[in-house]
Amino acid sequence: MKNIIVATLLATAVLVANHSLANSNVQEVTKATASQATSKLRLNQASVEQLVAVPGLGKVKAEAIVAHINENGAISNEADLTKVKGIGPKLAARVAQYVSFD
């Protein structure tokens, strides 16, 4: 009987600790997401490595953006972004959420 009580107390302690850790991680992720949402990546000054972090862009498209900027000058809006090889209107709209064109 004593073993059952000890096992129950240990299981409860583990569950409480796990719940507390899970809540603190959610708060940290939420804070990080909020701070990232307020600062956008400056597309025309970004490196390939920075652009790869933008959802929807892989290394090939990031390289294409940098090459396009080097050859044609700054990209000033979402429509200009569609002039980059491999980037259509849907991807440009998705990327525009995470970048600024200044």
PDB file of N, CA and C in Angstrom:
ATOM      1  N   MET A   1       0.820  -1.186   0.000  1.00  0.00           N
ATOM      2  CA  MET A   1       0.000   0.000   0.000  1.00  0.00           C
ATOM      3  C   MET A   1       0.872   1.261   0.000  1.00  0.00           C
ATOM      4  N   LYS A   2       1.939   1.210   0.805  1.00  0.00           N
ATOM      5  CA  LYS A   2       2.847   2.338   0.891  1.00  0.00           C
ATOM      6  C   LYS A   2       3.504   2.617  -0.465  1.00  0.00           C
ATOM      7  N   ASN A   3       3.860   1.552  -1.183  1.00  0.00           N
ATOM      8  CA  ASN A   3       4.474   1.700  -2.507  1.00  0.00           C
ATOM      9  C   ASN A   3       3.521   2.359  -3.495  1.00  0.00           C
ATOM     10  N   ILE A   4       2.255   2.032  -3.416  1.00  0.00           N
ATOM     11  CA  ILE A   4       1.259   2.609  -4.317  1.00  0.00           C
ATOM     12  C   ILE A   4       1.131   4.113  -4.055  1.00  0.00           C
ATOM     13  N   ILE A   5       1.115   4.506  -2.808  1.00  0.00           N
ATOM     14  CA  ILE A   5       1.006   5.923  -2.459  1.00  0.00           C
ATOM     15  C   ILE A   5       2.240   6.683  -2.946  1.00  0.00           C
ATOM     16  N   VAL A   6       3.421   6.118  -2.722  1.00  0.00           N
ATOM     17  CA  VAL A   6       4.657   6.768  -3.166  1.00  0.00           C
ATOM     18  C   VAL A   6       4.668   6.890  -4.694  1.00  0.00           C
ATOM     19  N   ALA A   7       4.276   5.838  -5.383  1.00  0.00           N
ATOM     20  CA  ALA A   7       4.244   5.857  -6.846  1.00  0.00           C
ATOM     21  C   ALA A   7       3.250   6.897  -7.352  1.00  0.00           C
ATOM     22  N   THR A   8       2.106   7.012  -6.709  1.00  0.00           N
ATOM     23  CA  THR A   8       1.096   8.000  -7.094  1.00  0.00           C
ATOM     24  C   THR A   8       1.616   9.420  -6.888  1.00  0.00           C
ATOM     25  N   LEU A   9       2.278   9.660  -5.752  1.00  0.00           N
ATOM     26  CA  LEU A   9       2.840  10.981  -5.486  1.00  0.00           C
ATOM     27  C   LEU A   9       3.932  11.344  -6.497  1.00  0.00           C
ATOM     28  N   LEU A  10       4.783  10.388  -6.831  1.00  0.00           N
ATOM     29  CA  LEU A  10       5.831  10.642  -7.822  1.00  0.00           C
ATOM     30  C   LEU A  10       5.240  10.926  -9.204  1.00  0.00           C
ATOM     31  N   ALA A  11       4.232  10.161  -9.588  1.00  0.00           N
ATOM     32  CA  ALA A  11       3.588  10.377 -10.881  1.00  0.00           C
ATOM     33  C   ALA A  11       2.935  11.756 -10.930  1.00  0.00           C
ATOM     34  N   THR A  12       2.303  12.172  -9.858  1.00  0.00           N
ATOM     35  CA  THR A  12       1.680  13.495  -9.786  1.00  0.00           C
ATOM     36  C   THR A  12       2.735  14.588  -9.893  1.00  0.00           C
ATOM     37  N   ALA A  13       3.848  14.403  -9.196  1.00  0.00           N
ATOM     38  CA  ALA A  13       4.925  15.397  -9.249  1.00  0.00           C
ATOM     39  C   ALA A  13       5.480  15.524 -10.663  1.00  0.00           C
ATOM     40  N   VAL A  14       5.641  14.413 -11.351  1.00  0.00           N
ATOM     41  CA  VAL A  14       6.147  14.440 -12.721  1.00  0.00           C
ATOM     42  C   VAL A  14       5.168  15.151 -13.636  1.00  0.00           C
ATOM     43  N   LEU A  15       3.890  14.868 -13.503  1.00  0.00           N
ATOM     44  CA  LEU A  15       2.876  15.513 -14.344  1.00  0.00           C
ATOM     45  C   LEU A  15       2.819  17.011 -14.099  1.00  0.00           C
ATOM     46  N   VAL A  16       2.898  17.438 -12.853  1.00  0.00           N
ATOM     47  CA  VAL A  16       2.861  18.865 -12.529  1.00  0.00           C
ATOM     48  C   VAL A  16       4.099  19.563 -13.090  1.00  0.00           C
ATOM     49  N   ALA A  17       5.249  18.942 -12.929  1.00  0.00           N
ATOM     50  CA  ALA A  17       6.486  19.535 -13.440  1.00  0.00           C
ATOM     51  C   ALA A  17       6.443  19.621 -14.965  1.00  0.00           C
ATOM     52  N   ASN A  18       5.959  18.587 -15.619  1.00  0.00           N
ATOM     53  CA  ASN A  18       5.869  18.571 -17.075  1.00  0.00           C
ATOM     54  C   ASN A  18       4.914  19.658 -17.563  1.00  0.00           C
ATOM     55  N   HIS A  19       3.803  19.821 -16.896  1.00  0.00           N
ATOM     56  CA  HIS A  19       2.826  20.851 -17.265  1.00  0.00           C
ATOM     57  C   HIS A  19       3.433  22.247 -17.097  1.00  0.00           C
ATOM     58  N   SER A  20       4.152  22.455 -16.022  1.00  0.00           N
ATOM     59  CA  SER A  20       4.780  23.756 -15.790  1.00  0.00           C
ATOM     60  C   SER A  20       5.827  24.072 -16.853  1.00  0.00           C
ATOM     61  N   LEU A  21       6.641  23.086 -17.208  1.00  0.00           N
ATOM     62  CA  LEU A  21       7.649  23.288 -18.247  1.00  0.00           C
ATOM     63  C   LEU A  21       7.011  23.551 -19.599  1.00  0.00           C
ATOM     64  N   ALA A  22       5.942  22.844 -19.896  1.00  0.00           N
ATOM     65  CA  ALA A  22       5.259  23.045 -21.173  1.00  0.00           C
ATOM     66  C   ALA A  22       4.702  24.453 -21.270  1.00  0.00           C
ATOM     67  N   ASN A  23       4.129  24.969 -20.211  1.00  0.00           N
ATOM     68  CA  ASN A  23       3.575  26.320 -20.229  1.00  0.00           C
ATOM     69  C   ASN A  23       4.664  27.368 -20.387  1.00  0.00           C
ATOM     70  N   SER A  24       5.812  27.184 -19.752  1.00  0.00           N
ATOM     71  CA  SER A  24       6.883  28.173 -19.879  1.00  0.00           C
ATOM     72  C   SER A  24       7.448  28.177 -21.295  1.00  0.00           C
ATOM     73  N   ASN A  25       7.533  27.009 -21.939  1.00  0.00           N
ATOM     74  CA  ASN A  25       8.013  26.952 -23.318  1.00  0.00           C
ATOM     75  C   ASN A  25       7.049  27.641 -24.273  1.00  0.00           C
ATOM     76  N   VAL A  26       5.755  27.493 -24.060  1.00  0.00           N
ATOM     77  CA  VAL A  26       4.762  28.140 -24.907  1.00  0.00           C
ATOM     78  C   VAL A  26       4.884  29.646 -24.783  1.00  0.00           C
ATOM     79  N   GLN A  27       5.087  30.151 -23.579  1.00  0.00           N
ATOM     80  CA  GLN A  27       5.227  31.592 -23.381  1.00  0.00           C
ATOM     81  C   GLN A  27       6.480  32.107 -24.070  1.00  0.00           C
ATOM     82  N   GLU A  28       7.591  31.355 -24.013  1.00  0.00           N
ATOM     83  CA  GLU A  28       8.825  31.777 -24.670  1.00  0.00           C
ATOM     84  C   GLU A  28       8.649  31.801 -26.178  1.00  0.00           C
ATOM     85  N   VAL A  29       8.000  30.790 -26.732  1.00  0.00           N
ATOM     86  CA  VAL A  29       7.772  30.742 -28.175  1.00  0.00           C
ATOM     87  C   VAL A  29       6.867  31.887 -28.600  1.00  0.00           C
ATOM     88  N   THR A  30       5.832  32.166 -27.817  1.00  0.00           N
ATOM     89  CA  THR A  30       4.921  33.254 -28.139  1.00  0.00           C
ATOM     90  C   THR A  30       5.655  34.586 -28.135  1.00  0.00           C
ATOM     91  N   LYS A  31       6.513  34.826 -27.153  1.00  0.00           N
ATOM     92  CA  LYS A  31       7.282  36.067 -27.101  1.00  0.00           C
ATOM     93  C   LYS A  31       8.205  36.176 -28.300  1.00  0.00           C
ATOM     94  N   ALA A  32       8.870  35.082 -28.665  1.00  0.00           N
ATOM     95  CA  ALA A  32       9.782  35.100 -29.805  1.00  0.00           C
ATOM     96  C   ALA A  32       9.023  35.369 -31.097  1.00  0.00           C
ATOM     97  N   THR A  33       7.868  34.739 -31.254  1.00  0.00           N
ATOM     98  CA  THR A  33       7.071  34.939 -32.460  1.00  0.00           C
ATOM     99  C   THR A  33       6.586  36.380 -32.545  1.00  0.00           C
ATOM    100  N   ALA A  34       6.183  36.951 -31.442  1.00  0.00           N
ATOM    101  CA  ALA A  34       5.706  38.334 -31.436  1.00  0.00           C
ATOM    102  C   ALA A  34       6.819  39.305 -31.805  1.00  0.00           C
ATOM    103  N   SER A  35       8.015  39.084 -31.302  1.00  0.00           N
ATOM    104  CA  SER A  35       9.110  39.996 -31.630  1.00  0.00           C
ATOM    105  C   SER A  35       9.538  39.836 -33.077  1.00  0.00           C
ATOM    106  N   GLN A  36       9.462  38.632 -33.612  1.00  0.00           N
ATOM    107  CA  GLN A  36       9.806  38.423 -35.010  1.00  0.00           C
ATOM    108  C   GLN A  36       8.762  39.041 -35.926  1.00  0.00           C
ATOM    109  N   ALA A  37       7.511  39.024 -35.513  1.00  0.00           N
ATOM    110  CA  ALA A  37       6.435  39.567 -36.342  1.00  0.00           C
ATOM    111  C   ALA A  37       6.551  41.075 -36.487  1.00  0.00           C
ATOM    112  N   THR A  38       7.122  41.754 -35.503  1.00  0.00           N
ATOM    113  CA  THR A  38       7.216  43.205 -35.572  1.00  0.00           C
ATOM    114  C   THR A  38       8.405  43.678 -36.391  1.00  0.00           C
ATOM    115  N   SER A  39       9.378  42.837 -36.640  1.00  0.00           N
ATOM    116  CA  SER A  39      10.530  43.254 -37.430  1.00  0.00           C
ATOM    117  C   SER A  39      10.622  42.383 -38.676  1.00  0.00           C
ATOM    118  N   LYS A  40      10.555  43.035 -39.829  1.00  0.00           N
ATOM    119  CA  LYS A  40      10.622  42.315 -41.089  1.00  0.00           C
ATOM    120  C   LYS A  40      12.041  42.365 -41.644  1.00  0.00           C
ATOM    121  N   LEU A  41      12.373  41.372 -42.406  1.00  0.00           N
ATOM    122  CA  LEU A  41      13.670  41.293 -43.050  1.00  0.00           C
ATOM    123  C   LEU A  41      13.706  42.273 -44.216  1.00  0.00           C
ATOM    124  N   ARG A  42      14.747  43.059 -44.291  1.00  0.00           N
ATOM    125  CA  ARG A  42      14.901  44.020 -45.397  1.00  0.00           C
ATOM    126  C   ARG A  42      15.385  43.245 -46.617  1.00  0.00           C
ATOM    127  N   LEU A  43      14.473  43.014 -47.541  1.00  0.00           N
ATOM    128  CA  LEU A  43      14.717  42.146 -48.685  1.00  0.00           C
ATOM    129  C   LEU A  43      15.939  42.559 -49.496  1.00  0.00           C
ATOM    130  N   ASN A  44      16.071  43.835 -49.800  1.00  0.00           N
ATOM    131  CA  ASN A  44      17.137  44.294 -50.679  1.00  0.00           C
ATOM    132  C   ASN A  44      18.520  44.279 -50.042  1.00  0.00           C
ATOM    133  N   GLN A  45      18.591  44.153 -48.724  1.00  0.00           N
ATOM    134  CA  GLN A  45      19.876  44.090 -48.036  1.00  0.00           C
ATOM    135  C   GLN A  45      20.164  42.693 -47.488  1.00  0.00           C
ATOM    136  N   ALA A  46      19.247  41.761 -47.669  1.00  0.00           N
ATOM    137  CA  ALA A  46      19.365  40.439 -47.062  1.00  0.00           C
ATOM    138  C   ALA A  46      20.354  39.557 -47.809  1.00  0.00           C
ATOM    139  N   SER A  47      20.997  38.694 -47.055  1.00  0.00           N
ATOM    140  CA  SER A  47      21.895  37.700 -47.642  1.00  0.00           C
ATOM    141  C   SER A  47      21.079  36.451 -47.993  1.00  0.00           C
ATOM    142  N   VAL A  48      21.697  35.556 -48.735  1.00  0.00           N
ATOM    143  CA  VAL A  48      21.046  34.295 -49.077  1.00  0.00           C
ATOM    144  C   VAL A  48      20.672  33.544 -47.807  1.00  0.00           C
ATOM    145  N   GLU A  49      21.579  33.524 -46.834  1.00  0.00           N
ATOM    146  CA  GLU A  49      21.329  32.803 -45.581  1.00  0.00           C
ATOM    147  C   GLU A  49      20.117  33.378 -44.846  1.00  0.00           C
ATOM    148  N   GLN A  50      19.970  34.695 -44.853  1.00  0.00           N
ATOM    149  CA  GLN A  50      18.821  35.316 -44.191  1.00  0.00           C
ATOM    150  C   GLN A  50      17.539  35.020 -44.950  1.00  0.00           C
ATOM    151  N   LEU A  51      17.589  35.050 -46.269  1.00  0.00           N
ATOM    152  CA  LEU A  51      16.394  34.798 -47.072  1.00  0.00           C
ATOM    153  C   LEU A  51      15.908  33.359 -46.958  1.00  0.00           C
ATOM    154  N   VAL A  52      16.824  32.431 -46.771  1.00  0.00           N
ATOM    155  CA  VAL A  52      16.440  31.021 -46.625  1.00  0.00           C
ATOM    156  C   VAL A  52      15.530  30.831 -45.410  1.00  0.00           C
ATOM    157  N   ALA A  53      15.655  31.697 -44.415  1.00  0.00           N
ATOM    158  CA  ALA A  53      14.830  31.594 -43.204  1.00  0.00           C
ATOM    159  C   ALA A  53      13.389  32.043 -43.443  1.00  0.00           C
ATOM    160  N   VAL A  54      13.115  32.695 -44.557  1.00  0.00           N
ATOM    161  CA  VAL A  54      11.756  33.150 -44.866  1.00  0.00           C
ATOM    162  C   VAL A  54      10.934  31.945 -45.312  1.00  0.00           C
ATOM    163  N   PRO A  55       9.757  31.724 -44.704  1.00  0.00           N
ATOM    164  CA  PRO A  55       8.921  30.591 -45.102  1.00  0.00           C
ATOM    165  C   PRO A  55       8.595  30.632 -46.593  1.00  0.00           C
ATOM    166  N   GLY A  56       8.820  29.503 -47.261  1.00  0.00           N
ATOM    167  CA  GLY A  56       8.536  29.400 -48.683  1.00  0.00           C
ATOM    168  C   GLY A  56       9.758  29.571 -49.563  1.00  0.00           C
ATOM    169  N   LEU A  57      10.825  30.101 -49.011  1.00  0.00           N
ATOM    170  CA  LEU A  57      12.043  30.294 -49.795  1.00  0.00           C
ATOM    171  C   LEU A  57      13.083  29.254 -49.411  1.00  0.00           C
ATOM    172  N   GLY A  58      13.587  28.598 -50.404  1.00  0.00           N
ATOM    173  CA  GLY A  58      14.712  27.698 -50.209  1.00  0.00           C
ATOM    174  C   GLY A  58      15.971  28.389 -50.699  1.00  0.00           C
ATOM    175  N   LYS A  59      17.046  27.642 -50.729  1.00  0.00           N
ATOM    176  CA  LYS A  59      18.329  28.229 -51.120  1.00  0.00           C
ATOM    177  C   LYS A  59      18.318  28.707 -52.572  1.00  0.00           C
ATOM    178  N   VAL A  60      17.709  27.940 -53.466  1.00  0.00           N
ATOM    179  CA  VAL A  60      17.710  28.291 -54.890  1.00  0.00           C
ATOM    180  C   VAL A  60      16.951  29.594 -55.129  1.00  0.00           C
ATOM    181  N   LYS A  61      15.785  29.731 -54.537  1.00  0.00           N
ATOM    182  CA  LYS A  61      15.001  30.962 -54.730  1.00  0.00           C
ATOM    183  C   LYS A  61      15.661  32.150 -54.018  1.00  0.00           C
ATOM    184  N   ALA A  62      16.261  31.909 -52.878  1.00  0.00           N
ATOM    185  CA  ALA A  62      16.976  32.977 -52.178  1.00  0.00           C
ATOM    186  C   ALA A  62      18.143  33.465 -53.026  1.00  0.00           C
ATOM    187  N   GLU A  63      18.869  32.546 -53.632  1.00  0.00           N
ATOM    188  CA  GLU A  63      19.969  32.926 -54.517  1.00  0.00           C
ATOM    189  C   GLU A  63      19.454  33.691 -55.735  1.00  0.00           C
ATOM    190  N   ALA A  64      18.293  33.275 -56.256  1.00  0.00           N
ATOM    191  CA  ALA A  64      17.706  33.958 -57.408  1.00  0.00           C
ATOM    192  C   ALA A  64      17.319  35.396 -57.050  1.00  0.00           C
ATOM    193  N   ILE A  65      16.810  35.605 -55.850  1.00  0.00           N
ATOM    194  CA  ILE A  65      16.444  36.960 -55.404  1.00  0.00           C
ATOM    195  C   ILE A  65      17.686  37.836 -55.321  1.00  0.00           C
ATOM    196  N   VAL A  66      18.721  37.337 -54.678  1.00  0.00           N
ATOM    197  CA  VAL A  66      19.962  38.112 -54.536  1.00  0.00           C
ATOM    198  C   VAL A  66      20.558  38.416 -55.913  1.00  0.00           C
ATOM    199  N   ALA A  67      20.568  37.440 -56.815  1.00  0.00           N
ATOM    200  CA  ALA A  67      21.098  37.647 -58.162  1.00  0.00           C
ATOM    201  C   ALA A  67      20.263  38.692 -58.909  1.00  0.00           C
ATOM    202  N   HIS A  68      18.944  38.612 -58.766  1.00  0.00           N
ATOM    203  CA  HIS A  68      18.058  39.579 -59.429  1.00  0.00           C
ATOM    204  C   HIS A  68      18.329  40.998 -58.924  1.00  0.00           C
ATOM    205  N   ILE A  69      18.489  41.146 -57.648  1.00  0.00           N
ATOM    206  CA  ILE A  69      18.779  42.462 -57.067  1.00  0.00           C
ATOM    207  C   ILE A  69      20.125  42.978 -57.569  1.00  0.00           C
ATOM    208  N   ASN A  70      21.130  42.118 -57.615  1.00  0.00           N
ATOM    209  CA  ASN A  70      22.456  42.521 -58.091  1.00  0.00           C
ATOM    210  C   ASN A  70      22.438  42.934 -59.567  1.00  0.00           C
ATOM    211  N   GLU A  71      21.614  42.254 -60.360  1.00  0.00           N
ATOM    212  CA  GLU A  71      21.567  42.530 -61.802  1.00  0.00           C
ATOM    213  C   GLU A  71      20.620  43.672 -62.166  1.00  0.00           C
ATOM    214  N   ASN A  72      19.496  43.798 -61.443  1.00  0.00           N
ATOM    215  CA  ASN A  72      18.434  44.718 -61.850  1.00  0.00           C
ATOM    216  C   ASN A  72      18.149  45.830 -60.859  1.00  0.00           C
ATOM    217  N   GLY A  73      18.787  45.815 -59.732  1.00  0.00           N
ATOM    218  CA  GLY A  73      18.517  46.819 -58.713  1.00  0.00           C
ATOM    219  C   GLY A  73      17.470  46.350 -57.717  1.00  0.00           C
ATOM    220  N   ALA A  74      17.128  47.241 -56.821  1.00  0.00           N
ATOM    221  CA  ALA A  74      16.243  46.916 -55.703  1.00  0.00           C
ATOM    222  C   ALA A  74      14.856  46.464 -56.160  1.00  0.00           C
ATOM    223  N   ILE A  75      14.285  45.587 -55.364  1.00  0.00           N
ATOM    224  CA  ILE A  75      12.902  45.153 -55.549  1.00  0.00           C
ATOM    225  C   ILE A  75      12.063  46.064 -54.674  1.00  0.00           C
ATOM    226  N   SER A  76      11.130  46.785 -55.279  1.00  0.00           N
ATOM    227  CA  SER A  76      10.422  47.820 -54.526  1.00  0.00           C
ATOM    228  C   SER A  76       9.044  47.409 -54.023  1.00  0.00           C
ATOM    229  N   ASN A  77       8.510  46.281 -54.503  1.00  0.00           N
ATOM    230  CA  ASN A  77       7.181  45.858 -54.041  1.00  0.00           C
ATOM    231  C   ASN A  77       6.950  44.382 -54.391  1.00  0.00           C
ATOM    232  N   GLU A  78       5.801  43.900 -53.998  1.00  0.00           N
ATOM    233  CA  GLU A  78       5.454  42.497 -54.211  1.00  0.00           C
ATOM    234  C   GLU A  78       5.407  42.156 -55.700  1.00  0.00           C
ATOM    235  N   ALA A  79       4.899  43.070 -56.520  1.00  0.00           N
ATOM    236  CA  ALA A  79       4.823  42.828 -57.965  1.00  0.00           C
ATOM    237  C   ALA A  79       6.226  42.675 -58.560  1.00  0.00           C
ATOM    238  N   ASP A  80       7.177  43.483 -58.110  1.00  0.00           N
ATOM    239  CA  ASP A  80       8.557  43.346 -58.582  1.00  0.00           C
ATOM    240  C   ASP A  80       9.154  41.992 -58.193  1.00  0.00           C
ATOM    241  N   LEU A  81       8.732  41.480 -57.065  1.00  0.00           N
ATOM    242  CA  LEU A  81       9.245  40.194 -56.596  1.00  0.00           C
ATOM    243  C   LEU A  81       8.862  39.072 -57.559  1.00  0.00           C
ATOM    244  N   THR A  82       7.724  39.214 -58.245  1.00  0.00           N
ATOM    245  CA  THR A  82       7.310  38.172 -59.201  1.00  0.00           C
ATOM    246  C   THR A  82       8.189  38.163 -60.449  1.00  0.00           C
ATOM    247  N   LYS A  83       9.021  39.176 -60.643  1.00  0.00           N
ATOM    248  CA  LYS A  83       9.942  39.217 -61.785  1.00  0.00           C
ATOM    249  C   LYS A  83      11.156  38.320 -61.557  1.00  0.00           C
ATOM    250  N   VAL A  84      11.334  37.867 -60.327  1.00  0.00           N
ATOM    251  CA  VAL A  84      12.432  36.950 -60.013  1.00  0.00           C
ATOM    252  C   VAL A  84      12.058  35.564 -60.535  1.00  0.00           C
ATOM    253  N   LYS A  85      12.985  34.939 -61.235  1.00  0.00           N
ATOM    254  CA  LYS A  85      12.739  33.611 -61.805  1.00  0.00           C
ATOM    255  C   LYS A  85      12.331  32.621 -60.708  1.00  0.00           C
ATOM    256  N   GLY A  86      11.193  31.963 -60.916  1.00  0.00           N
ATOM    257  CA  GLY A  86      10.725  30.949 -59.976  1.00  0.00           C
ATOM    258  C   GLY A  86       9.786  31.466 -58.900  1.00  0.00           C
ATOM    259  N   ILE A  87       9.486  32.768 -58.912  1.00  0.00           N
ATOM    260  CA  ILE A  87       8.588  33.324 -57.901  1.00  0.00           C
ATOM    261  C   ILE A  87       7.338  33.868 -58.593  1.00  0.00           C
ATOM    262  N   GLY A  88       6.229  33.233 -58.292  1.00  0.00           N
ATOM    263  CA  GLY A  88       4.948  33.654 -58.844  1.00  0.00           C
ATOM    264  C   GLY A  88       4.184  34.505 -57.843  1.00  0.00           C
ATOM    265  N   PRO A  89       2.971  34.915 -58.208  1.00  0.00           N
ATOM    266  CA  PRO A  89       2.173  35.788 -57.340  1.00  0.00           C
ATOM    267  C   PRO A  89       1.870  35.209 -55.953  1.00  0.00           C
ATOM    268  N   LYS A  90       1.597  33.918 -55.887  1.00  0.00           N
ATOM    269  CA  LYS A  90       1.276  33.304 -54.589  1.00  0.00           C
ATOM    270  C   LYS A  90       2.476  33.315 -53.654  1.00  0.00           C
ATOM    271  N   LEU A  91       3.629  32.916 -54.173  1.00  0.00           N
ATOM    272  CA  LEU A  91       4.832  32.902 -53.339  1.00  0.00           C
ATOM    273  C   LEU A  91       5.241  34.327 -52.982  1.00  0.00           C
ATOM    274  N   ALA A  92       5.106  35.250 -53.913  1.00  0.00           N
ATOM    275  CA  ALA A  92       5.452  36.646 -53.635  1.00  0.00           C
ATOM    276  C   ALA A  92       4.578  37.194 -52.503  1.00  0.00           C
ATOM    277  N   ALA A  93       3.291  36.865 -52.518  1.00  0.00           N
ATOM    278  CA  ALA A  93       2.387  37.319 -51.460  1.00  0.00           C
ATOM    279  C   ALA A  93       2.779  36.716 -50.116  1.00  0.00           C
ATOM    280  N   ARG A  94       3.176  35.462 -50.128  1.00  0.00           N
ATOM    281  CA  ARG A  94       3.586  34.800 -48.886  1.00  0.00           C
ATOM    282  C   ARG A  94       4.867  35.417 -48.337  1.00  0.00           C
ATOM    283  N   VAL A  95       5.837  35.631 -49.211  1.00  0.00           N
ATOM    284  CA  VAL A  95       7.125  36.188 -48.798  1.00  0.00           C
ATOM    285  C   VAL A  95       6.952  37.626 -48.322  1.00  0.00           C
ATOM    286  N   ALA A  96       6.071  38.378 -48.963  1.00  0.00           N
ATOM    287  CA  ALA A  96       5.866  39.797 -48.632  1.00  0.00           C
ATOM    288  C   ALA A  96       5.434  39.997 -47.175  1.00  0.00           C
ATOM    289  N   GLN A  97       4.844  38.983 -46.586  1.00  0.00           N
ATOM    290  CA  GLN A  97       4.437  39.063 -45.180  1.00  0.00           C
ATOM    291  C   GLN A  97       5.642  39.185 -44.250  1.00  0.00           C
ATOM    292  N   TYR A  98       6.787  38.679 -44.688  1.00  0.00           N
ATOM    293  CA  TYR A  98       7.960  38.580 -43.826  1.00  0.00           C
ATOM    294  C   TYR A  98       9.079  39.552 -44.180  1.00  0.00           C
ATOM    295  N   VAL A  99       8.919  40.296 -45.276  1.00  0.00           N
ATOM    296  CA  VAL A  99       9.986  41.178 -45.712  1.00  0.00           C
ATOM    297  C   VAL A  99       9.479  42.599 -45.903  1.00  0.00           C
ATOM    298  N   SER A 100      10.424  43.544 -45.870  1.00  0.00           N
ATOM    299  CA  SER A 100      10.110  44.914 -46.247  1.00  0.00           C
ATOM    300  C   SER A 100      10.908  45.218 -47.504  1.00  0.00           C
ATOM    301  N   PHE A 101      10.409  46.147 -48.304  1.00  0.00           N
ATOM    302  CA  PHE A 101      11.022  46.434 -49.586  1.00  0.00           C
ATOM    303  C   PHE A 101      11.829  47.738 -49.560  1.00  0.00           C
ATOM    304  N   ASP A 102      12.197  48.201 -48.373  1.00  0.00           N
ATOM    305  CA  ASP A 102      12.960  49.459 -48.291  1.00  0.00           C
ATOM    306  C   ASP A 102      14.446  49.222 -48.362  1.00  0.00           C
TER     307      ASP A 102
END
